[in-house]
Short mmCIF file of C-alpha atoms in Angstrom, two decimals:
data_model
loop_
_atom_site.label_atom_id
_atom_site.label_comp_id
_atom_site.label_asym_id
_atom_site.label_seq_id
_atom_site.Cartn_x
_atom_site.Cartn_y
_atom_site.Cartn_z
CA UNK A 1 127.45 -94.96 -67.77
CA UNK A 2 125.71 -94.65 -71.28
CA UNK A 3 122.90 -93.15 -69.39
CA UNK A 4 124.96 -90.52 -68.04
CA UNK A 5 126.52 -90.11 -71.60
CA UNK A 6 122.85 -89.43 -73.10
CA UNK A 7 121.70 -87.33 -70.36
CA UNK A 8 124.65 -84.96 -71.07
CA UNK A 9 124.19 -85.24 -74.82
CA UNK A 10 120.45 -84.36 -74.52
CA UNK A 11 121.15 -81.36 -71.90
CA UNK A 12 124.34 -80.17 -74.52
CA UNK A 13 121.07 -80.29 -77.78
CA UNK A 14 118.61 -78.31 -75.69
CA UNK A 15 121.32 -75.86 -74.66
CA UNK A 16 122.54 -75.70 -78.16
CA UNK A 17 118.82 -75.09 -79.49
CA UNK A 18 118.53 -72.37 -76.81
CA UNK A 19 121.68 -70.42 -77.63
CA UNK A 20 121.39 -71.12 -81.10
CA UNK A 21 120.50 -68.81 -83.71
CA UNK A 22 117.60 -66.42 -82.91
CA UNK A 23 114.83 -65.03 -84.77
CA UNK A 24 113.80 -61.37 -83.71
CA UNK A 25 110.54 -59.90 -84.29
CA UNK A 26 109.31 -56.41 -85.17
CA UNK A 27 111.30 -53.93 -87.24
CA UNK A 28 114.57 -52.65 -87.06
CA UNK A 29 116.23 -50.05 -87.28
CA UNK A 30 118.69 -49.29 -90.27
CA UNK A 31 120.94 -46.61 -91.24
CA UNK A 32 123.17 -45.65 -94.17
CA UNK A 33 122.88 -47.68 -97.54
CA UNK A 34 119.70 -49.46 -97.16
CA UNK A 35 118.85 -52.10 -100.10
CA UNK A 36 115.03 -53.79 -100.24
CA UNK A 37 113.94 -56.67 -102.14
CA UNK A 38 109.95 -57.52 -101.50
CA UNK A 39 109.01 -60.91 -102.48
CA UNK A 40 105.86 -63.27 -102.04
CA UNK A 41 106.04 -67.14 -102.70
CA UNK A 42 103.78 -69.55 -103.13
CA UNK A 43 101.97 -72.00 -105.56
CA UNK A 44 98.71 -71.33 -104.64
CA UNK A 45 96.46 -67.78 -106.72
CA UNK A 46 97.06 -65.95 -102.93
CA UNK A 47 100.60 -65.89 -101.42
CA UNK A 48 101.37 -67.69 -97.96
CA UNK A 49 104.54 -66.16 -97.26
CA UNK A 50 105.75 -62.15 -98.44
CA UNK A 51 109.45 -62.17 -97.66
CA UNK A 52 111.81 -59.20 -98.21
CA UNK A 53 115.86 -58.76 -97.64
CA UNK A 54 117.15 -55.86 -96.43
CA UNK A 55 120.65 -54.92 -96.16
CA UNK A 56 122.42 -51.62 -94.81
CA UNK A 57 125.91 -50.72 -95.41
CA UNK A 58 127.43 -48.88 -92.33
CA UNK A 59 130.25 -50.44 -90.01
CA UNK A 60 129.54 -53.42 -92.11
CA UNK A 61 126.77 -54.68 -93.61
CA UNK A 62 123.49 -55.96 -91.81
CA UNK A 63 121.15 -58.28 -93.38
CA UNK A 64 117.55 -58.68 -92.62
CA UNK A 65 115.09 -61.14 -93.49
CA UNK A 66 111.31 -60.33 -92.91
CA UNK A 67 109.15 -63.27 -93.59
CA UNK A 68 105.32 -62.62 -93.20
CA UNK A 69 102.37 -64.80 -93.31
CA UNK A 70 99.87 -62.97 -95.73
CA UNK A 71 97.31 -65.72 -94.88
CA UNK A 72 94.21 -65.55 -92.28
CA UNK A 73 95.29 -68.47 -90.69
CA UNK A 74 98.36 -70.07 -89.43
CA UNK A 75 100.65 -71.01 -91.31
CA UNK A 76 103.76 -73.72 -90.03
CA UNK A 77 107.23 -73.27 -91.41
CA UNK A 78 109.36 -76.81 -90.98
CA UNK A 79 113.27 -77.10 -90.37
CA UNK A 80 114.86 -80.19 -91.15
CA UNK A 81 117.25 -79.04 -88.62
CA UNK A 82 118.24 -76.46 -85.97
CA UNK A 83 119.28 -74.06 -88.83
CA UNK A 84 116.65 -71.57 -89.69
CA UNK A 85 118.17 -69.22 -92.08
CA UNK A 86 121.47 -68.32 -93.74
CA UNK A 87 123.13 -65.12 -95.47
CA UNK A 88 125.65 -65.48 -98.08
CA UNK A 89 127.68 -63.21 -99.65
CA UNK A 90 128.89 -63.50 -103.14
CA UNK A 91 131.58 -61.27 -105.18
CA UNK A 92 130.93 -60.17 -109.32
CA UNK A 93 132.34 -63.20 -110.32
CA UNK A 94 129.21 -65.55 -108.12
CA UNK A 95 132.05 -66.65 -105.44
CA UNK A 96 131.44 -67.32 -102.35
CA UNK A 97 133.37 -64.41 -100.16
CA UNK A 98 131.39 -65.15 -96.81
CA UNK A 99 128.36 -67.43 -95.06
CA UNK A 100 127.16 -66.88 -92.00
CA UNK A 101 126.65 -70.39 -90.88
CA UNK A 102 130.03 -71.07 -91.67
CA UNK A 103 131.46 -72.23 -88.00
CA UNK A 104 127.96 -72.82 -86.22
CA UNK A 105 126.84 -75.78 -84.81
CA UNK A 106 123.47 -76.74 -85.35
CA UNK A 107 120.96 -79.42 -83.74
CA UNK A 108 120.10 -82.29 -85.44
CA UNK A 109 116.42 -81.89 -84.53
CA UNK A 110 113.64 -80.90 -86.57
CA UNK A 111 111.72 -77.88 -85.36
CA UNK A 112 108.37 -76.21 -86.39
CA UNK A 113 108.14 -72.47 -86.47
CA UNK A 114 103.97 -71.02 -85.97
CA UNK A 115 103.05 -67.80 -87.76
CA UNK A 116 99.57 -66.85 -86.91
CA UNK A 117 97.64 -64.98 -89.53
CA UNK A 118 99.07 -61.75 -90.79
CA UNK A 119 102.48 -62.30 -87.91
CA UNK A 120 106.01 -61.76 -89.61
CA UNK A 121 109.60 -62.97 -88.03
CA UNK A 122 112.42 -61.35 -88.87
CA UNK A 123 116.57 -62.91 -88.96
CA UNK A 124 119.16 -60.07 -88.71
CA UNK A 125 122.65 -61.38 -89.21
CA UNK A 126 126.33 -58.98 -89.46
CA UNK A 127 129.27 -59.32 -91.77
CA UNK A 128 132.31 -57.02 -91.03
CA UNK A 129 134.02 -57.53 -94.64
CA UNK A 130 137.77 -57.07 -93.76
CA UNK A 131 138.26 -53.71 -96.17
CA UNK A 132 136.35 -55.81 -99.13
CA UNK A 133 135.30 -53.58 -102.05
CA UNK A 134 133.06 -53.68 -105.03
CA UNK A 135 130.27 -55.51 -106.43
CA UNK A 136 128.67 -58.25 -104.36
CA UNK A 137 124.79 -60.33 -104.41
CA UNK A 138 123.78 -60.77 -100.72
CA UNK A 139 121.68 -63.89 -100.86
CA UNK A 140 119.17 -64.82 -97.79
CA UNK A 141 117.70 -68.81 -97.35
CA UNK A 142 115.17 -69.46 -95.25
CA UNK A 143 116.37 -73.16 -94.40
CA UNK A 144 112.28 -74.17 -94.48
CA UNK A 145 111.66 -77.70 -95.87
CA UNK A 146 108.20 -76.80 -96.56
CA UNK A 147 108.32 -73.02 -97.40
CA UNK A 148 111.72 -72.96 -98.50
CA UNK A 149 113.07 -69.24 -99.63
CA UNK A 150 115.70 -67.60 -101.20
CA UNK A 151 116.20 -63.79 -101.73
CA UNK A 152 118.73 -62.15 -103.75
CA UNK A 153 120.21 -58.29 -103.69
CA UNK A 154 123.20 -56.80 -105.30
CA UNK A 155 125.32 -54.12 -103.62
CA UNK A 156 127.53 -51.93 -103.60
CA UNK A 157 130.99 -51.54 -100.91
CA UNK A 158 132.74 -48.62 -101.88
#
């Protein structure tokens, strides 16, 4: 019986890992209110990882997070967990209004993401925000334990 029990809770991870949040990779395409923020992080005199946020503002507000290895050789980005990246949303006053993570399930595994030399993925998320107006920071984590990110860009809903 505790077999069986494992068995199923194995099969219910690797289903979980396979539905779970997905990285897309290329460019895509936004419209309306498009915000940029470019960044590059690292310790070391050349950056590893260039990162940007996007965000467009049309029938909600999309968020995009590029993150490119600027290196000529692979580069591997850790996750202490199924979670690779979040978006947050914060009002004028630094609250918390939204979080995309809020209400997903996540694997307790640790997972390993490649980039090969000069190879970007990208993490588009949605927020529909429920006739919210006014100032608000749109804040994107990359959930790395090794190349861990965070990118920051105020907007605007009118």
């Amino acid at each position: 019986m505790t077999s069986r029990l494992l068995i199923w809770l194995l099969s219910a991870g690797a289903i979980t890992l396979a539905l779970g949040p997905l990285a897309h990779y290329g460019e895509s395409a936004a419209s309306a209110i498009v915000v940029e923020t470019p960044h590059h992080h690292s310790s070391a005199p050349r950056p590893v990882l260039a990162t940007s946020l996007q965000l467009a503002v049309s029938h909600g507000v999309a968020f995009t997070l590029h993150v490119t290895n600027t290196s000529d050789s692979h580069v591997e980005i850790n996750f202490p967990d199924g979670q690779t990246h979040d978006f947050v949303v914060l009002d004028s006053t630094g609250h918390q209004v939204w979080r995309w993570s809020n209400g997903h399930l996540f694997t307790q595994t640790l997972q390993n993401k490649l980039l090969n030399a000069k190879e970007s993925v990208t993490y588009e998320e949605h927020w529909q925000p429920a006739g919210r107006h006014g100032r608000f920071t749109a804040v994107a984590i990359l959930k790395s334990s090794n190349h861990p990110v965070e990118e920051r860009v105020q907007f605007v809903l009118p």
